[in-house]
Coordinates of C-alpha atoms in Angstrom, one line a residue:
Chain A
S1 CA -61.9 48.3 -14.5
Q2 CA -61.6 44.7 -14.4
Q3 CA -61.5 42.1 -17.0
G4 CA -62.7 38.3 -17.1
E5 CA -60.1 36.0 -17.9
E6 CA -61.8 33.2 -19.8
D7 CA -60.2 29.3 -19.6
P8 CA -59.5 27.6 -21.9
Q9 CA -58.4 29.9 -24.5
A10 CA -59.6 27.1 -27.2
L11 CA -62.0 24.4 -27.1
S12 CA -62.9 21.8 -29.7
I13 CA -65.6 19.1 -29.4
Q14 CA -68.1 17.2 -31.2
E15 CA -71.7 17.8 -31.7
G16 CA -74.0 16.8 -29.4
E17 CA -71.1 17.0 -26.4
N18 CA -71.5 19.6 -23.6
A19 CA -69.1 22.6 -23.6
T20 CA -67.7 24.3 -20.5
M21 CA -65.9 27.4 -20.4
N22 CA -64.6 29.4 -17.3
C23 CA -64.3 33.1 -15.9
S24 CA -62.1 34.6 -13.4
Y25 CA -62.1 37.8 -12.1
K26 CA -60.3 39.8 -9.6
T27 CA -62.4 42.2 -7.5
S28 CA -66.1 42.6 -6.3
I29 CA -68.8 42.4 -8.8
N30 CA -72.3 43.5 -9.2
N31 CA -73.1 41.0 -12.0
L32 CA -71.3 39.1 -14.8
Q33 CA -72.3 38.9 -18.0
W34 CA -71.6 36.5 -20.9
Y35 CA -71.5 37.3 -24.7
R36 CA -70.9 35.2 -28.0
Q37 CA -69.1 36.4 -31.0
N38 CA -69.5 34.6 -34.3
S39 CA -66.5 35.1 -36.6
G40 CA -66.5 38.6 -38.2
R41 CA -69.3 39.7 -36.2
G42 CA -70.3 41.8 -33.0
L43 CA -70.7 40.5 -29.8
V44 CA -74.4 39.2 -28.8
H45 CA -75.3 39.2 -24.9
L46 CA -76.2 35.6 -23.8
I47 CA -76.9 36.1 -20.2
L48 CA -76.5 38.1 -17.2
I49 CA -76.3 36.6 -13.7
R50 CA -76.5 38.9 -10.7
S51 CA -74.0 38.8 -7.7
N52 CA -76.9 37.0 -5.3
E53 CA -77.4 34.6 -8.0
R54 CA -75.6 31.1 -8.0
E55 CA -77.2 29.7 -11.2
K56 CA -79.2 30.7 -14.1
H57 CA -80.3 28.9 -17.2
S58 CA -81.4 30.1 -20.6
G59 CA -82.3 27.3 -23.1
R60 CA -79.0 25.2 -23.6
L61 CA -77.1 27.5 -21.5
R62 CA -76.5 27.2 -17.7
V63 CA -74.2 29.9 -15.9
T64 CA -72.7 29.5 -12.5
L65 CA -71.5 31.8 -10.2
D66 CA -69.2 31.5 -7.2
T67 CA -68.5 34.7 -5.7
S68 CA -66.4 33.4 -3.1
K69 CA -63.8 32.0 -5.6
K70 CA -64.5 34.7 -8.1
S71 CA -65.2 32.6 -10.7
S72 CA -68.1 31.9 -13.4
S73 CA -68.9 29.2 -15.8
L74 CA -70.8 28.7 -18.9
L75 CA -72.0 25.3 -20.0
I76 CA -73.7 24.8 -23.5
T77 CA -75.3 21.5 -23.5
A78 CA -75.9 19.3 -26.5
S79 CA -73.7 21.6 -28.3
R80 CA -74.3 22.4 -32.3
A81 CA -72.1 23.5 -35.3
A82 CA -73.9 26.5 -34.9
D83 CA -72.5 27.3 -31.5
T84 CA -68.9 27.6 -32.9
A85 CA -67.9 31.0 -31.9
S86 CA -65.7 33.1 -29.2
Y87 CA -67.3 33.4 -25.9
F88 CA -66.8 36.2 -23.6
C89 CA -67.3 37.0 -19.8
A90 CA -67.6 40.6 -18.7
P91 CA -67.5 41.0 -15.1
G92 CA -69.6 44.2 -13.8
P93 CA -68.0 45.7 -11.2
Y94 CA -69.3 46.9 -8.0
A95 CA -69.4 50.6 -8.2
G96 CA -69.7 51.7 -4.6
G97 CA -69.5 55.1 -4.8
T98 CA -68.2 55.4 -8.1
S99 CA -70.6 56.9 -10.4
Y100 CA -70.1 54.7 -13.6
G101 CA -69.2 51.4 -14.2
K102 CA -67.9 49.7 -17.3
L103 CA -67.8 46.3 -18.9
T104 CA -64.4 45.0 -20.1
F105 CA -64.0 42.0 -21.9
G106 CA -60.7 39.4 -22.0
Q107 CA -59.6 37.6 -24.7
G108 CA -62.5 34.9 -25.0
T109 CA -62.8 31.0 -25.5
I110 CA -62.9 30.1 -28.9
L111 CA -65.4 27.2 -29.1
T112 CA -65.3 24.9 -32.2
V113 CA -68.0 22.4 -32.6
H114 CA -67.4 19.8 -35.4
P115 CA -70.5 18.2 -37.1
Chain B
D1 CA -83.8 46.9 -38.9
T2 CA -80.1 46.9 -37.7
A3 CA -80.2 48.1 -34.1
V4 CA -76.6 49.4 -34.1
S5 CA -75.1 50.1 -37.4
Q6 CA -71.6 51.3 -37.9
T7 CA -69.9 52.7 -41.3
P8 CA -67.6 51.8 -43.0
K9 CA -67.4 48.0 -42.2
Y10 CA -63.7 47.8 -43.7
L11 CA -61.3 50.9 -43.8
V12 CA -57.6 50.8 -45.3
T13 CA -55.6 53.6 -45.3
Q14 CA -52.2 54.9 -45.2
M15 CA -50.2 56.0 -41.9
G16 CA -50.7 59.6 -41.4
N17 CA -54.3 59.8 -42.5
D18 CA -57.3 61.0 -40.8
K19 CA -60.5 58.6 -40.9
S20 CA -63.8 58.6 -39.0
I21 CA -66.2 55.8 -38.3
K22 CA -69.9 56.6 -37.5
C23 CA -72.7 54.5 -35.4
E24 CA -76.0 54.9 -35.1
Q25 CA -78.5 53.0 -32.9
N26 CA -82.4 52.6 -33.4
L27 CA -83.1 51.0 -29.9
G28 CA -83.7 54.5 -28.0
H29 CA -80.8 53.9 -25.6
D30 CA -79.1 56.3 -23.4
T31 CA -75.6 55.1 -23.5
M32 CA -73.2 54.4 -26.5
Y33 CA -69.7 53.1 -26.4
W34 CA -66.7 52.5 -28.7
Y35 CA -64.5 49.5 -28.1
K36 CA -61.4 48.3 -29.7
Q37 CA -60.7 44.6 -30.5
D38 CA -57.0 43.9 -31.0
S39 CA -55.7 41.0 -33.1
K40 CA -55.5 38.6 -30.0
K41 CA -59.3 39.4 -29.5
F42 CA -58.8 41.4 -26.4
L43 CA -61.9 43.8 -26.1
K44 CA -61.2 47.1 -24.7
I45 CA -63.4 50.1 -23.9
M46 CA -62.4 53.2 -25.2
F47 CA -65.4 55.8 -24.7
S48 CA -68.6 55.9 -23.5
Y49 CA -71.3 58.8 -24.1
N50 CA -74.4 59.2 -21.8
N51 CA -77.1 61.4 -23.6
K52 CA -74.3 63.0 -25.4
E53 CA -72.0 63.5 -22.3
L54 CA -68.7 61.8 -22.2
I55 CA -68.6 59.7 -19.1
I56 CA -65.8 57.2 -19.8
N57 CA -62.6 58.2 -21.6
E58 CA -60.1 55.5 -21.3
T59 CA -56.2 55.8 -21.6
V60 CA -56.5 56.4 -25.4
P61 CA -54.1 58.7 -27.4
N62 CA -55.7 62.1 -28.0
R63 CA -55.5 61.3 -31.5
F64 CA -58.9 59.7 -31.2
S65 CA -61.6 62.0 -30.8
P66 CA -65.3 60.8 -30.3
K67 CA -68.2 63.0 -30.8
S68 CA -72.1 62.3 -30.1
P69 CA -74.3 64.8 -32.3
D70 CA -77.5 63.4 -30.4
K71 CA -78.0 60.1 -28.2
A72 CA -78.6 58.0 -31.2
H73 CA -75.3 58.8 -32.8
L74 CA -71.6 58.4 -31.9
N75 CA -68.5 59.0 -34.3
L76 CA -65.2 58.2 -33.7
H77 CA -62.4 60.3 -35.4
I78 CA -59.0 59.2 -35.5
N79 CA -56.1 61.6 -36.5
S80 CA -52.4 60.8 -37.9
L81 CA -53.3 57.1 -38.1
E82 CA -50.6 54.7 -37.0
L83 CA -49.9 51.0 -37.7
G84 CA -50.8 50.2 -34.1
D85 CA -54.2 51.5 -34.7
S86 CA -55.0 48.7 -36.9
A87 CA -57.9 46.8 -35.1
V88 CA -61.6 46.3 -35.2
Y89 CA -63.7 49.1 -33.6
F90 CA -66.9 48.2 -32.1
C91 CA -69.8 50.7 -31.2
A92 CA -72.2 49.4 -28.8
S93 CA -75.3 50.8 -26.7
S94 CA -77.0 50.3 -23.5
Q95 CA -79.9 51.6 -21.9
G96 CA -79.0 53.3 -18.8
E97 CA -75.8 55.1 -17.8
R98 CA -74.4 52.0 -15.8
G99 CA -73.1 49.7 -18.6
Y100 CA -72.1 47.1 -16.1
E101 CA -75.8 46.3 -15.2
A102 CA -77.1 46.4 -18.6
E103 CA -76.8 44.4 -21.7
L104 CA -74.8 45.8 -24.3
F105 CA -76.0 45.7 -28.1
F106 CA -73.1 45.6 -30.5
G107 CA -72.7 46.8 -34.1
E108 CA -70.9 44.5 -36.6
G109 CA -67.5 46.3 -36.1
S110 CA -65.4 48.3 -38.5
R111 CA -62.0 46.6 -39.3
L112 CA -59.3 49.5 -39.7
T113 CA -56.2 48.4 -41.6
V114 CA -53.6 50.9 -41.6
L115 CA -50.5 50.5 -44.1

């Protein structure tokens, strides 16, 4: 299995600013997912982008995927204090002949949004 | 209604003891998982069950034994606990057997502290 590597490890911004987090991975993927984890809570799914998509939007979230560079980015526009959380990417491996795939997560990016 | 619920939320125990964590999902999903999140926030898959059948078994000490009595429940039993087992254990579920293609729903986590 492969895990995504999020960058930066930590990001601190003011409310209203945009936050950009990056994810890199190593092998071919079927899709890539982004999750959020609030302190002391479980992960919550944000968005899934398929390998044949380049960009996807959901509310204030914008995700891009560049399979040639094996990278993805998550942009949160007009951030709010409530966006403070850790953000994880999870590359969904291209299974090929393998029966089962699995999602593996990295260390995440800790985003702090100051009011 | 909580979609994926784990008990207990906190567990403090001595080295050498045996403990169990229980997980239940009411989403009607086919697949359930156990993940371990360490102190650096890396989230690693341990096990996955699809319709009560073990389909993913990562390199985990055999002191860890999952059990799925039915597709809505997945328990984790840990024998002879060691200091390094201290972590937050997350249960998750998804629809379909290919976790990398589907959104994962996580429980709130069970924080295990081994003294």
